Amino acid sequence: MKTLLVALIGLINENNEVLISLRKNRSHHNNLWEFPGGKVEEDETVDNALEREIKEELSIDISSNCIAPLTFSIDYHNTHQTILMLHICRKWRGSPISLLGQKLEWVRPIDLSDYEMPRANVFLISILRDWIATS
């Protein structure tokens, strides 16, 4: 079975809110909310993929020094499995703006369950919510 790695980032602002975006014009998970990030390419480290994806999606710079792995989830499909790796980041340069035309929203972790997300994100949300509540 083929494995696809997806690196996601939980950007956390000074109010302990996390940034999510609404997927638009996509064939997979269209109109669902998600954490920013994307596929890890064959020649990339996870940190490099996060830095690239976040620059491409949100026009901000994050540093691998400020990225910490938090948890992961596995989504099984007929032909492959997707491993979603959620990282957290509290420091970046610039102000997030969507370069892909997606709606962005800062959300309190306790309210994340009010946003429809892909099913594999449910576990990620619960771990993120618990981590922010105890940090």
Short mmCIF file of C-alpha atoms in Angstrom, two decimals:
data_model
loop_
_atom_site.label_atom_id
_atom_site.label_comp_id
_atom_site.label_asym_id
_atom_site.label_seq_id
_atom_site.Cartn_x
_atom_site.Cartn_y
_atom_site.Cartn_z
CA MET A 1 0.00 0.00 0.00
CA LYS A 2 1.34 3.43 -0.96
CA THR A 3 1.89 5.95 1.86
CA LEU A 4 1.42 9.69 1.45
CA LEU A 5 2.93 12.03 4.06
CA VAL A 6 1.14 15.31 4.77
CA ALA A 7 2.68 17.90 7.07
CA LEU A 8 0.23 20.25 8.80
CA ILE A 9 0.81 23.24 11.03
CA GLY A 10 -1.22 24.52 13.94
CA LEU A 11 -0.30 28.21 13.94
CA ILE A 12 -1.16 29.49 17.40
CA ASN A 13 -1.54 33.23 18.00
CA GLU A 14 -1.12 35.25 21.21
CA ASN A 15 -4.77 34.53 22.12
CA ASN A 16 -4.17 30.76 21.89
CA GLU A 17 -6.32 30.57 18.75
CA VAL A 18 -5.36 28.29 15.87
CA LEU A 19 -5.52 29.19 12.18
CA ILE A 20 -7.63 27.04 9.86
CA SER A 21 -8.58 27.47 6.22
CA LEU A 22 -11.59 26.49 4.15
CA ARG A 23 -10.69 24.26 1.18
CA LYS A 24 -12.16 25.63 -2.03
CA ASN A 25 -12.09 24.45 -5.63
CA ARG A 26 -10.48 21.13 -4.75
CA SER A 27 -11.57 17.66 -5.77
CA HIS A 28 -10.69 16.16 -2.37
CA HIS A 29 -12.24 17.50 0.87
CA ASN A 30 -13.77 20.51 -0.90
CA ASN A 31 -15.61 22.93 1.45
CA LEU A 32 -14.03 21.39 4.55
CA TRP A 33 -11.85 23.27 7.04
CA GLU A 34 -8.24 22.19 7.44
CA PHE A 35 -4.93 23.05 9.02
CA PRO A 36 -2.47 24.70 6.60
CA GLY A 37 0.18 22.46 5.09
CA GLY A 38 0.52 19.87 2.40
CA LYS A 39 2.30 16.90 0.89
CA VAL A 40 5.89 16.15 1.74
CA GLU A 41 7.72 15.78 -1.56
CA GLU A 42 10.17 12.93 -2.13
CA ASP A 43 13.25 15.13 -1.80
CA GLU A 44 12.07 17.10 1.27
CA THR A 45 12.24 16.82 5.01
CA VAL A 46 8.99 17.39 6.89
CA ASP A 47 10.27 20.76 8.16
CA ASN A 48 11.24 21.83 4.63
CA ALA A 49 7.80 20.84 3.35
CA LEU A 50 6.11 22.87 6.09
CA GLU A 51 8.26 25.93 5.39
CA ARG A 52 7.52 25.68 1.64
CA GLU A 53 3.80 24.95 1.96
CA ILE A 54 3.18 27.72 4.50
CA LYS A 55 5.03 30.25 2.34
CA GLU A 56 2.99 29.15 -0.72
CA GLU A 57 -0.36 29.11 1.11
CA LEU A 58 -0.11 31.94 3.65
CA SER A 59 2.81 34.16 2.56
CA ILE A 60 4.53 33.86 5.95
CA ASP A 61 7.91 32.53 6.95
CA ILE A 62 8.25 29.87 9.61
CA SER A 63 11.53 28.44 10.81
CA SER A 64 12.23 24.82 11.64
CA ASN A 65 13.56 26.15 14.98
CA CYS A 66 10.01 27.23 15.85
CA ILE A 67 8.18 24.11 14.64
CA ALA A 68 7.42 21.29 17.07
CA PRO A 69 5.76 17.97 16.20
CA LEU A 70 2.58 17.38 18.20
CA THR A 71 0.71 14.32 16.93
CA PHE A 72 -0.30 12.34 13.86
CA SER A 73 -3.31 10.60 12.37
CA ILE A 74 -3.67 8.01 9.62
CA ASP A 75 -6.40 8.14 6.99
CA TYR A 76 -6.89 4.87 5.07
CA HIS A 77 -8.07 4.89 1.45
CA ASN A 78 -8.63 2.09 -1.05
CA THR A 79 -5.28 2.55 -2.79
CA HIS A 80 -3.14 4.31 -0.17
CA GLN A 81 -2.85 5.60 3.35
CA THR A 82 -2.25 9.21 4.30
CA ILE A 83 -0.25 10.03 7.41
CA LEU A 84 -1.17 13.49 8.69
CA MET A 85 1.56 14.94 10.89
CA LEU A 86 0.43 17.95 12.95
CA HIS A 87 3.06 20.39 14.15
CA ILE A 88 2.65 23.55 16.19
CA CYS A 89 4.20 26.96 15.74
CA ARG A 90 3.85 30.14 17.80
CA LYS A 91 6.38 32.35 15.96
CA TRP A 92 6.49 33.39 12.31
CA ARG A 93 7.36 36.38 10.16
CA GLY A 94 4.57 38.21 8.34
CA SER A 95 0.79 38.20 8.58
CA PRO A 96 -1.07 35.17 7.23
CA ILE A 97 -3.04 35.87 4.07
CA SER A 98 -4.49 33.24 1.79
CA LEU A 99 -2.62 33.05 -1.50
CA LEU A 100 -5.02 30.30 -2.65
CA GLY A 101 -8.24 32.27 -2.19
CA GLN A 102 -9.27 30.22 0.83
CA LYS A 103 -11.10 31.74 3.77
CA LEU A 104 -8.90 31.88 6.89
CA GLU A 105 -10.17 31.87 10.44
CA TRP A 106 -8.56 32.07 13.89
CA VAL A 107 -10.48 29.67 16.14
CA ARG A 108 -10.34 28.81 19.80
CA PRO A 109 -9.36 25.13 20.07
CA ILE A 110 -12.50 24.35 22.07
CA ASP A 111 -14.55 25.56 19.06
CA LEU A 112 -12.73 23.55 16.37
CA SER A 113 -15.36 20.81 16.50
CA ASP A 114 -17.88 23.39 15.21
CA TYR A 115 -16.03 23.41 11.87
CA GLU A 116 -16.49 20.54 9.44
CA MET A 117 -13.08 18.97 8.82
CA PRO A 118 -11.89 15.74 7.20
CA ARG A 119 -12.55 12.78 9.48
CA ALA A 120 -8.84 12.09 10.10
CA ASN A 121 -8.55 15.53 11.73
CA VAL A 122 -10.85 14.65 14.66
CA PHE A 123 -8.01 13.02 16.59
CA LEU A 124 -5.64 15.90 15.72
CA ILE A 125 -8.16 18.40 17.08
CA SER A 126 -8.55 16.62 20.41
CA ILE A 127 -4.77 16.44 20.98
CA LEU A 128 -4.28 20.09 19.94
CA ARG A 129 -7.11 21.22 22.22
CA ASP A 130 -5.64 19.32 25.18
CA TRP A 131 -2.12 20.61 24.48
CA ILE A 132 -3.19 24.27 24.33
CA ALA A 133 -5.33 23.89 27.47
CA THR A 134 -2.34 22.61 29.44
CA SER A 135 0.41 24.80 27.98
#
